[in-house]
Tab-separated table of C-alpha atoms in Angstrom:
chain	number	residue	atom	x	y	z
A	1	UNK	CA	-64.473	-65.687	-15.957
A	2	UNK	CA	-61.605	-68.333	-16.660
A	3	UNK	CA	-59.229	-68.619	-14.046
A	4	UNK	CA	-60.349	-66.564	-11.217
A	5	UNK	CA	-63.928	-64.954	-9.491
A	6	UNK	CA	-64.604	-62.171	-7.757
A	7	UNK	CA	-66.237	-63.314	-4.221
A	8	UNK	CA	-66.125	-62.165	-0.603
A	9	UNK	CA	-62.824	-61.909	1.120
A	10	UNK	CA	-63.316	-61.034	4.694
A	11	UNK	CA	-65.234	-58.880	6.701
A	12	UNK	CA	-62.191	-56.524	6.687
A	13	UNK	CA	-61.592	-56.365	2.740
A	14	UNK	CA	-64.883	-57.013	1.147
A	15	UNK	CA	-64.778	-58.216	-2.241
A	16	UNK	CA	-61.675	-59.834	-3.494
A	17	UNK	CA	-60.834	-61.215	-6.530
A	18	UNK	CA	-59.738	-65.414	-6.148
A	19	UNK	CA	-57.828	-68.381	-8.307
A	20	UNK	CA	-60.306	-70.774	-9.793
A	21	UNK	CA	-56.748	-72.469	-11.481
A	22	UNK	CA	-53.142	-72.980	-10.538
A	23	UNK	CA	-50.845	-70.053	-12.123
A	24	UNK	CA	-47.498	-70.096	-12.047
A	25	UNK	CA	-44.567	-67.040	-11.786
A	26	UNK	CA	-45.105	-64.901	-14.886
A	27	UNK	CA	-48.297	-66.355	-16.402
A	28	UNK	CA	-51.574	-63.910	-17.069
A	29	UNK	CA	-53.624	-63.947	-14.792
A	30	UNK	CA	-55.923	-61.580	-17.287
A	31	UNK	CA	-55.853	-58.831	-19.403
A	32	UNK	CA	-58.774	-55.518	-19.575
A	33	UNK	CA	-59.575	-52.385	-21.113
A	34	UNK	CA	-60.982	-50.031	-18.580
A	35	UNK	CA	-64.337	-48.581	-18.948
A	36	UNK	CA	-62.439	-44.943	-19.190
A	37	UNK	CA	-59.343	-43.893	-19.120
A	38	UNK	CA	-57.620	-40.099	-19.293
A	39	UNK	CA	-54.209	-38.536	-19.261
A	40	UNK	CA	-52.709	-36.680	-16.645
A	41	UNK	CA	-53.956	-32.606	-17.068
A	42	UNK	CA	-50.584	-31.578	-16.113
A	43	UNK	CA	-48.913	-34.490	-18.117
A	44	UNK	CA	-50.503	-33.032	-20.979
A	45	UNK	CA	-49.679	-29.985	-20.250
A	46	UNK	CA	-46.158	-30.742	-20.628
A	47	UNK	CA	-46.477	-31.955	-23.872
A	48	UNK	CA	-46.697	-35.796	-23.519
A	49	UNK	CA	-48.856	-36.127	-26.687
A	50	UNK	CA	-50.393	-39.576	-26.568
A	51	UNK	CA	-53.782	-41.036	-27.698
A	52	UNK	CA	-56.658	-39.041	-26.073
A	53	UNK	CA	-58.640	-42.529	-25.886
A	54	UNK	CA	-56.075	-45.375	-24.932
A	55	UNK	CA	-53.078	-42.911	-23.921
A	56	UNK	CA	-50.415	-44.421	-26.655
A	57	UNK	CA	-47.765	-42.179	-26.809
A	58	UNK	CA	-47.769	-40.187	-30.035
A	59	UNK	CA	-44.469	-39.829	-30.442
A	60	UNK	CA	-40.923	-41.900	-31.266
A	61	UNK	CA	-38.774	-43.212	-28.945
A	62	UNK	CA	-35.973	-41.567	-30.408
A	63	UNK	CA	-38.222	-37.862	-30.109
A	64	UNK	CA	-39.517	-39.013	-26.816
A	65	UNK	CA	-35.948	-39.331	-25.432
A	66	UNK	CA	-34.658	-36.466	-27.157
A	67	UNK	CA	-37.713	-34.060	-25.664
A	68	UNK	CA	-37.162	-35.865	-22.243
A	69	UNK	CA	-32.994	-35.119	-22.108
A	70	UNK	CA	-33.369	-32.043	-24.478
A	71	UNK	CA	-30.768	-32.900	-26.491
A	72	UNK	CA	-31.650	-32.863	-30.086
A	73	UNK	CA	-28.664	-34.922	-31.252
A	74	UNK	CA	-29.635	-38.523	-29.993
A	75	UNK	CA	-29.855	-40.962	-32.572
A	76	UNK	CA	-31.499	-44.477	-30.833
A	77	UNK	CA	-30.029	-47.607	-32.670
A	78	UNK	CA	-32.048	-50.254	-33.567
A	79	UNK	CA	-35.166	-47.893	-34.314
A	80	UNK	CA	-37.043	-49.875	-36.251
A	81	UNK	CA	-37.326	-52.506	-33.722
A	82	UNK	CA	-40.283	-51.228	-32.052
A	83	UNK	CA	-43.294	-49.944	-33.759
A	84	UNK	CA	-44.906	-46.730	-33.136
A	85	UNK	CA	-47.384	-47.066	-35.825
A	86	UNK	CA	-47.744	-42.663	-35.849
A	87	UNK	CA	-48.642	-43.216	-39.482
A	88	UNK	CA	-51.959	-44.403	-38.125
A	89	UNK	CA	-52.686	-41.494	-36.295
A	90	UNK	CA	-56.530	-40.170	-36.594
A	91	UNK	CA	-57.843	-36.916	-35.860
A	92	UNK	CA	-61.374	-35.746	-34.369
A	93	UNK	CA	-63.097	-33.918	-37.148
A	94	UNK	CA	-65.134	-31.115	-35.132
A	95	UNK	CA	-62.126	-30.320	-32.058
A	96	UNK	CA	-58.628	-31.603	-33.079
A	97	UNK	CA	-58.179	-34.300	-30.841
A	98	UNK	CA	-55.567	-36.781	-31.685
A	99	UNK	CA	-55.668	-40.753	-31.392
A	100	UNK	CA	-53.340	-43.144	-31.968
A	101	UNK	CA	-55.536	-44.926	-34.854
A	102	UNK	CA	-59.523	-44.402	-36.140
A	103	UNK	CA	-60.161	-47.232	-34.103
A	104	UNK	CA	-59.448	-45.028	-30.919
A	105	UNK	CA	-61.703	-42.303	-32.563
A	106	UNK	CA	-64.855	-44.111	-33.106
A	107	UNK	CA	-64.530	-46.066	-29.388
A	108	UNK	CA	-63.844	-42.250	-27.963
A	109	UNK	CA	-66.514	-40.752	-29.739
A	110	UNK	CA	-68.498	-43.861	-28.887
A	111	UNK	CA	-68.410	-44.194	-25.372
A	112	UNK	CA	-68.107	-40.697	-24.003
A	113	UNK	CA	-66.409	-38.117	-26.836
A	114	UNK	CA	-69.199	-36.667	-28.063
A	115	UNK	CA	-70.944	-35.080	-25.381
A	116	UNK	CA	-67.391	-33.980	-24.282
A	117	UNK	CA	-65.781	-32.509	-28.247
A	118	UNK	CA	-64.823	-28.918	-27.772
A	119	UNK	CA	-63.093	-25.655	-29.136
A	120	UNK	CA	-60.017	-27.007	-27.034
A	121	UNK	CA	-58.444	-23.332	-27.882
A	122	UNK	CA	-61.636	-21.534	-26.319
A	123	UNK	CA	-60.162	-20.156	-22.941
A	124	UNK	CA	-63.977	-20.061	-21.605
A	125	UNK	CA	-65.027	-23.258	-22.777
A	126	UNK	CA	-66.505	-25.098	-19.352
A	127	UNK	CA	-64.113	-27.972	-20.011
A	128	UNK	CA	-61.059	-25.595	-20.264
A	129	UNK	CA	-61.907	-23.716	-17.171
A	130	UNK	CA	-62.665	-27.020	-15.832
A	131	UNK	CA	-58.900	-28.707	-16.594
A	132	UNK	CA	-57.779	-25.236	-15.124
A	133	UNK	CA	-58.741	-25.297	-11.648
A	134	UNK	CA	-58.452	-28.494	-11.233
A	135	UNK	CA	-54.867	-27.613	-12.104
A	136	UNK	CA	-54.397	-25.103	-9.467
A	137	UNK	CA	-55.990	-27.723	-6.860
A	138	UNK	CA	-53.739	-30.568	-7.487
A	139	UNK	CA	-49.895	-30.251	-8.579
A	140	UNK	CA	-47.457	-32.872	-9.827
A	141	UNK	CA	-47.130	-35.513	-8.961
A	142	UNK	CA	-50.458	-36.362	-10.025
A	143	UNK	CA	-52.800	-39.407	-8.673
A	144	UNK	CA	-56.107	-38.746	-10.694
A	145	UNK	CA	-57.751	-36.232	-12.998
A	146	UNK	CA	-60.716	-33.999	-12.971
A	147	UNK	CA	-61.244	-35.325	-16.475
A	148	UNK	CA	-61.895	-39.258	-15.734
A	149	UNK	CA	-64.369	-38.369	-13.539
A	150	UNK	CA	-65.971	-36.311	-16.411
A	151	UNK	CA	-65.937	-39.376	-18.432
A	152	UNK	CA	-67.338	-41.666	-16.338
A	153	UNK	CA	-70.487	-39.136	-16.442
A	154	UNK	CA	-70.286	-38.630	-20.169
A	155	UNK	CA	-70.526	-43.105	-20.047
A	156	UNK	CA	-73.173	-43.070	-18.462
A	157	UNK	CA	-75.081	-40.617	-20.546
A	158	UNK	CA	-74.064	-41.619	-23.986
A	159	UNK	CA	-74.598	-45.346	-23.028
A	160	UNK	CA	-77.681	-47.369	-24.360
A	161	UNK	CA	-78.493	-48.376	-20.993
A	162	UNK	CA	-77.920	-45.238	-18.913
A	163	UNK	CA	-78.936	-47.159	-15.317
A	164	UNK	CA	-77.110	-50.025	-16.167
A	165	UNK	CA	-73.720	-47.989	-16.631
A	166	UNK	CA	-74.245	-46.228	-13.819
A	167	UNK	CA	-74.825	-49.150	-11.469
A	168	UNK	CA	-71.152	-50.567	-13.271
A	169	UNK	CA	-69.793	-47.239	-11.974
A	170	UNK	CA	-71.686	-48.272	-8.596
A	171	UNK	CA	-70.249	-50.925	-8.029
A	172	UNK	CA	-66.877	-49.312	-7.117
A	173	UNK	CA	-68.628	-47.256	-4.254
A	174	UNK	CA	-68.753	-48.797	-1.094
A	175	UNK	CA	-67.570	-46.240	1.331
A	176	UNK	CA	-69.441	-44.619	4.272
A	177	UNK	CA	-69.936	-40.880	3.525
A	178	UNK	CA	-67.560	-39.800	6.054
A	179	UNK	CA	-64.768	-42.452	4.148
A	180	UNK	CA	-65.435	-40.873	1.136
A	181	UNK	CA	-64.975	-37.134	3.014
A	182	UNK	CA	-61.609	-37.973	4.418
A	183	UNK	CA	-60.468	-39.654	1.290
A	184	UNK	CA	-61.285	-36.352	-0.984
A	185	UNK	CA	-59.688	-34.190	1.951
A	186	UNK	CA	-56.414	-36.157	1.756
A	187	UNK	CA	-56.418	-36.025	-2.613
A	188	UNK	CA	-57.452	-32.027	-2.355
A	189	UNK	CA	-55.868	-30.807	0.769
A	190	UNK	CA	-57.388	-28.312	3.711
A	191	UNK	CA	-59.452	-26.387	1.776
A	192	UNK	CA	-61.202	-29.638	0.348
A	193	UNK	CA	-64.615	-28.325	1.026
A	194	UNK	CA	-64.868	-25.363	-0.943
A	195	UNK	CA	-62.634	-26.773	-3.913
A	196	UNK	CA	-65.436	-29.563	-3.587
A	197	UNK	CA	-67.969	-27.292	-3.881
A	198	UNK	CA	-66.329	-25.589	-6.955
A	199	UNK	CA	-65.271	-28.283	-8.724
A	200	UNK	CA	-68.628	-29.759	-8.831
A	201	UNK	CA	-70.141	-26.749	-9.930
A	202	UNK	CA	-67.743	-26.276	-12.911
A	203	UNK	CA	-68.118	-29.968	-13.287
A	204	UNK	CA	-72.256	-29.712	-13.835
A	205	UNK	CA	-71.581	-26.410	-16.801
A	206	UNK	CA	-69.748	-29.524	-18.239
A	207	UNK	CA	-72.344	-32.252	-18.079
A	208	UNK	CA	-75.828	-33.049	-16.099
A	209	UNK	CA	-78.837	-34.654	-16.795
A	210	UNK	CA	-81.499	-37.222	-14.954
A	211	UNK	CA	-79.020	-40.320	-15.493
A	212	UNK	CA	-76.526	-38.337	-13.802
A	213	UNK	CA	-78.143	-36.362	-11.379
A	214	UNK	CA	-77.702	-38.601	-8.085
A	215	UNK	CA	-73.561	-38.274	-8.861
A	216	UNK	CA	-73.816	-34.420	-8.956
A	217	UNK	CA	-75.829	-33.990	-5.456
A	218	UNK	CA	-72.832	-32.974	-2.841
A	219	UNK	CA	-73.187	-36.359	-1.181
A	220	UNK	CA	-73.056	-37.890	-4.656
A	221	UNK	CA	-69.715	-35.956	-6.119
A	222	UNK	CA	-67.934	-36.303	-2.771
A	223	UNK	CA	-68.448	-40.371	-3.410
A	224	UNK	CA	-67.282	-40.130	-7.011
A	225	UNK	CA	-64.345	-38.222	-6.380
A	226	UNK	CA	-63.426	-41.051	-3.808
A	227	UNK	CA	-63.689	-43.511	-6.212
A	228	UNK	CA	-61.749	-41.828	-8.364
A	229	UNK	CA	-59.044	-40.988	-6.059
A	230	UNK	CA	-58.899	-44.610	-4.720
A	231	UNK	CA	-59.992	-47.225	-7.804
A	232	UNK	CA	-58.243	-44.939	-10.458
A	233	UNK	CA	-55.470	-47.223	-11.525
A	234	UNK	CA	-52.281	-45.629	-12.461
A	235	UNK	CA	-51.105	-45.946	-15.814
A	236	UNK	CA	-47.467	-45.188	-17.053
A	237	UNK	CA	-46.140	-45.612	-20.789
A	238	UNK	CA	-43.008	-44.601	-22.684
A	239	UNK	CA	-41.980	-45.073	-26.059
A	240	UNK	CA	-38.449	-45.073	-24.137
A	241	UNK	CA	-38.875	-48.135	-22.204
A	242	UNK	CA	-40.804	-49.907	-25.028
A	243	UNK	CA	-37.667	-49.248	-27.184
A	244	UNK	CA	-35.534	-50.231	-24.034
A	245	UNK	CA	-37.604	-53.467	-23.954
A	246	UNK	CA	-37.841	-54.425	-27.509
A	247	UNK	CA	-33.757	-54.323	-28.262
A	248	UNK	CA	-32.885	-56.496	-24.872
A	249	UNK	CA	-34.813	-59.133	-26.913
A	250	UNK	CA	-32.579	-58.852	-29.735
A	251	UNK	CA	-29.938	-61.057	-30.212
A	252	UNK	CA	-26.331	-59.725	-30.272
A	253	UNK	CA	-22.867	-60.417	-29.320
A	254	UNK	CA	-21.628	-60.034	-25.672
A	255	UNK	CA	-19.554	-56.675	-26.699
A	256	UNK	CA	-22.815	-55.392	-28.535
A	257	UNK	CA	-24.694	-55.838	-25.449
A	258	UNK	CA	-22.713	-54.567	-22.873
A	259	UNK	CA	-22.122	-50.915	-24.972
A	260	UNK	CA	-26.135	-51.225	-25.699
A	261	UNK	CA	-26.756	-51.598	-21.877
A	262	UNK	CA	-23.878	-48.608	-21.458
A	263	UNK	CA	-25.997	-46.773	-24.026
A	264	UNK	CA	-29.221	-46.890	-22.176
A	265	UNK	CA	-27.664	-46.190	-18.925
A	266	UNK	CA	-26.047	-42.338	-20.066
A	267	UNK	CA	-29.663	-41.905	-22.004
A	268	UNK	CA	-31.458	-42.603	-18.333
A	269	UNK	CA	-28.817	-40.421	-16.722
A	270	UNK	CA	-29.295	-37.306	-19.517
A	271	UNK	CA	-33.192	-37.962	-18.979
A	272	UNK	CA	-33.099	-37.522	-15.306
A	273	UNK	CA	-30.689	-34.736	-14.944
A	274	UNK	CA	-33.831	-32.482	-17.153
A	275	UNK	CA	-36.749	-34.341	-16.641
A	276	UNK	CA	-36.131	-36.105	-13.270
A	277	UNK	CA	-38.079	-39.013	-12.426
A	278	UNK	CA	-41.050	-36.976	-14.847
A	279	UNK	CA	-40.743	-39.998	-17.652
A	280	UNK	CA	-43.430	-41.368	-18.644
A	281	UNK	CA	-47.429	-40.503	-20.391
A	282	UNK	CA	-49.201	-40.594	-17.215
A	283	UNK	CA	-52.826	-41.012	-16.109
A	284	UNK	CA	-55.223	-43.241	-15.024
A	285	UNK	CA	-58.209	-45.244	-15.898
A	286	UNK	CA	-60.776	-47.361	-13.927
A	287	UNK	CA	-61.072	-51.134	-14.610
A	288	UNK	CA	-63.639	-53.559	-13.427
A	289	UNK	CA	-61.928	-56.529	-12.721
A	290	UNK	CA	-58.748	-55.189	-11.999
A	291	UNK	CA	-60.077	-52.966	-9.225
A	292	UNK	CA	-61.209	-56.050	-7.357
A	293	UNK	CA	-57.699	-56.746	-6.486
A	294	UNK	CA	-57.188	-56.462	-2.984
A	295	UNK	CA	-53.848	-54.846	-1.412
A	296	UNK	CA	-50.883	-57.332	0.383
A	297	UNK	CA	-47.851	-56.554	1.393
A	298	UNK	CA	-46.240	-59.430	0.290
A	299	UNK	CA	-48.359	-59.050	-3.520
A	300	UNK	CA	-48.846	-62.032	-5.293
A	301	UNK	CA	-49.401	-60.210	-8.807
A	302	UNK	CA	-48.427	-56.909	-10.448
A	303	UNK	CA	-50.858	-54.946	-13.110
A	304	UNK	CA	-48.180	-53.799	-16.259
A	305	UNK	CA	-48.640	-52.306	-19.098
A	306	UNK	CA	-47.181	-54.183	-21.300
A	307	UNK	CA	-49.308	-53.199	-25.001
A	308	UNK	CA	-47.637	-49.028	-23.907
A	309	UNK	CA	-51.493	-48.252	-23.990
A	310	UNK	CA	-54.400	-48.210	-21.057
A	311	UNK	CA	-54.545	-52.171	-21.518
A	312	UNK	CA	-54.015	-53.716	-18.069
A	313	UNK	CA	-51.882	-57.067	-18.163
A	314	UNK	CA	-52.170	-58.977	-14.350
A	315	UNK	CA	-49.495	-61.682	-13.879
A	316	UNK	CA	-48.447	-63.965	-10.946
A	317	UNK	CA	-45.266	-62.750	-8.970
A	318	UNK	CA	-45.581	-66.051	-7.521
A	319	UNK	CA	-47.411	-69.490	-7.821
A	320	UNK	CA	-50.729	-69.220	-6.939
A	321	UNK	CA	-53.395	-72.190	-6.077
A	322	UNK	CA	-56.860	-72.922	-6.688
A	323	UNK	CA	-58.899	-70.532	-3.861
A	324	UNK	CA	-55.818	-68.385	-3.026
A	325	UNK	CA	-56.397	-64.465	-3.083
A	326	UNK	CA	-54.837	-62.600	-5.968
A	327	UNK	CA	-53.256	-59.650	-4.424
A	328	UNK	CA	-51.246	-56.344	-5.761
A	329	UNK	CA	-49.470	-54.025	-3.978
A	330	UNK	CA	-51.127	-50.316	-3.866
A	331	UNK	CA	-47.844	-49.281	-3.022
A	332	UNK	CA	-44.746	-48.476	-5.237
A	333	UNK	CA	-41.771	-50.679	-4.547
A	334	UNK	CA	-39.907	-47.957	-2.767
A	335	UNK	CA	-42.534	-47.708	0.039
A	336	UNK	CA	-43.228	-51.328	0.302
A	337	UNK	CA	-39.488	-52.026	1.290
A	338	UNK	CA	-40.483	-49.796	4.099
A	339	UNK	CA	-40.752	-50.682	7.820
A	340	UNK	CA	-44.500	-52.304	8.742
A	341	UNK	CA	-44.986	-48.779	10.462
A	342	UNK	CA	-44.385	-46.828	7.404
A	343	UNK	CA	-46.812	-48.834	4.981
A	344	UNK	CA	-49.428	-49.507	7.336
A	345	UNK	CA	-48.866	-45.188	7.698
A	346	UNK	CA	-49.614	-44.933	3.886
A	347	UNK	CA	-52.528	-46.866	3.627
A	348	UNK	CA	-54.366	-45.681	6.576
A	349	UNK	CA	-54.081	-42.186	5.273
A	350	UNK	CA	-54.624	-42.759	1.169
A	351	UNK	CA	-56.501	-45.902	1.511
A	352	UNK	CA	-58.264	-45.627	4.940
A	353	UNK	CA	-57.477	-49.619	5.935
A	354	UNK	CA	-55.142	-50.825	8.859
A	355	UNK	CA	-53.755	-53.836	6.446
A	356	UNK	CA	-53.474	-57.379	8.161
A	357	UNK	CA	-52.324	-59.472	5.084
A	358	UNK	CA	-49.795	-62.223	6.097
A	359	UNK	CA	-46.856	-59.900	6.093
A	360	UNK	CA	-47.832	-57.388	7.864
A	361	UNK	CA	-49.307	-60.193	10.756
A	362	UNK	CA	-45.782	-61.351	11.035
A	363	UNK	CA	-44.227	-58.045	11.301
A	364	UNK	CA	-46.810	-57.037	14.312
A	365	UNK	CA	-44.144	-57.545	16.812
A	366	UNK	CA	-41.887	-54.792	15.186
A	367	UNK	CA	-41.440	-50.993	16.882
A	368	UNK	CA	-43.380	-48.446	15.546
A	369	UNK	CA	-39.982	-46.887	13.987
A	370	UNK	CA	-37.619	-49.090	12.667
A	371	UNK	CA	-35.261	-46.854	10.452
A	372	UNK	CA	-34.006	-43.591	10.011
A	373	UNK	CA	-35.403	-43.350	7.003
A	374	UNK	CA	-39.349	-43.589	8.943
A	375	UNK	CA	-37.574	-41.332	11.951
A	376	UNK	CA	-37.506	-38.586	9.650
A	377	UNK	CA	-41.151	-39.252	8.480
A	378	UNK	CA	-42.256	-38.610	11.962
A	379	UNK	CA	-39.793	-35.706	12.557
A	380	UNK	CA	-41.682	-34.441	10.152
A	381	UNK	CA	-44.925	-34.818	10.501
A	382	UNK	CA	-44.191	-34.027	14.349
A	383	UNK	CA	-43.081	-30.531	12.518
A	384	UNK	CA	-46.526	-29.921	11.318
């Protein structure tokens, strides 16, 4: 690995992953497919088509912000700046599913597709039923899917070298069972144990088989719903905001800009008043190196997104020096402008850490409740 290793942090954090090379702000630090990667169910459900394999959007900006605003009159200038390359689209033979090029196809069909091709309009179908109750478990706003976790079994079974796969899924577990427990209960809700229960049962009418058996023990499913819930890395594109990025590289007068930036602030106001903050192809994937990453509050680096696929990009927010910890946040930039209460709040319950990075250590002095804005949080939760 050029540039960085992953080695032992601390006794607190475990692994981490640590600069072998100076980087400055805004160089790559690296760039990786994950081993498997899935759209949102209820993102698909409301129609954000995208690549079933790498989660390109399969649509134009111009449709995308038309759908998203639901007004059919939009015309986006400067169109043809950024590619969507539709025209490459490719289409699974036996079920229907769609992918951004044949490339996609044979690398879905390769690694877990087809043990996983079905009659997608067959109401009974295990996978459908699946996708359903899943649905009914766990509303917008999403943080995983049933359906990665279904693909990380389907890898493992259609790999060459089923144990070796499966220790590479392995390697993300390192949880006691009662970790994994709580961290399932806070992604599922109260009635975790029984939707547990069923979910693993609709999940083995999908899949099983000797490679797979230790994940699909109660013990075993518990753990790879954890890792799921926790190492699942969210991933966001838009054919919007790649169209909003590719024109604020073109060159234009200082008039042209200004009604350009005017433009794209009425189309983000239409887009919010229908589809609220609901913008973007959403799911998640799980990546090996990128998952190594440990949290800070004061990040050093920032996983984008920057190919609108499932392609992680990790660049320095900051300089960073031989031996120094790359860190990212795990929380969105609302919550980390947050009091030290409030994050350390967030992580405890979705990450199950008390976090101690350098931030956070000179913070320690603060109240437990230092705005209003945290006052409500406990109002709240007082409440319940």
């Amino acid at each position: 690995m050029d540039g960085f290793e992953i080695r032992t942090s601390n006794s607190k954090k475990g692994k981490g992953l640590f600069a072998t090379k100076k980087y400055d702000q805004g160089d790559v630090i690296l760039e990786e497919d994950p081993l498997v990667s899935c759209q949102f169910s209820w993102n698909a459900a409301y129609r954000y088509l995208a690549c079933d394999h790498c989660m390109r959007p399969l649509e134009t900006p111009e449709r995308n912000v038309r759908r998203l605003s639901c007004k059919p009159d939009i015309i986006l200038p400067y169109s043809d700046c950024y590619e969507t390359n539709i025209e490459c689209m490719s289409m699974c033979d036996h079920c229907g599913t769609q992918y951004c090029s044949e490339v996609c196809r044979q690398r879905a069909y390769g690694t877990y597709h087809r043990l996983l091709c079905h009659d997608t309009s067959d109401a009974q179908h295990p996978i459908v039923v699946l996708v359903e109750a899943w649905k009914q478990m766990h509303y917008p706003p999403e943080t995983t899917s049933i359906m990665l976790l279904v693909r990380i079994l389907a890898y493992i079974t259609q790999s060459p070298d089923p144990s070796a796969a499966a220790g590479k899924v392995k390697q993300f577990c390192h949880r006691t069972v009662n970790e994994d427990a709580e961290l399932v209960h806070k992604l599922l809700g109260e009635q975790f144990t029984d939707q547990l229960n069923t979910l693993r049962e609709l999940t083995i009418n999908v899949i099983s088989g000797e490679h797979i058996q230790q994940f699909l023990t109660p013990e075993g499913f518990c753990t790879l719903m954890a890792l799921v819930g926790t190492n699942g890395q969210g991933i966001g594109t838009s054919p919007l905001a790649m169209w909003v990025n590719a024109v604020q590289e073109l060159t234009m007068s200082d008039d042209e800009r200004q009604q350009l930036d005017l433009f794209i602030d009425k189309l983000y106001q239409y887009v919010e008043e229908e589809s609220g903050t609901f913008l973007n192809t959403e799911g998640s994937g799980l990546f090996q190196l990128q998952s190594a990453c440990n949290h800070s509050c004061a990040p050093n680096a920032e996983s984008t997104f920057p190919y609108g696929n499932h392609r992680v990009q990790l660049k320095a927010l900051k300089p960073i020096l031989p031996g120094d910890e790359i860190c990212i946040s795990y929380l969105d930039e609302c919550a980390l402008q947050r009091s030290r209460h409030s994050r350390q709040k967030e992580l405890a319950q979705n990450y199950l850490f008390v976090c101690w990075c350098e931030r956070c250590s000179l913070q320690s002095s603060q109240p437990d409740c230092t705005s209003e804005e945290d006052m409500s949080d406990e109002e709240i939760d007082a409440d319940d």
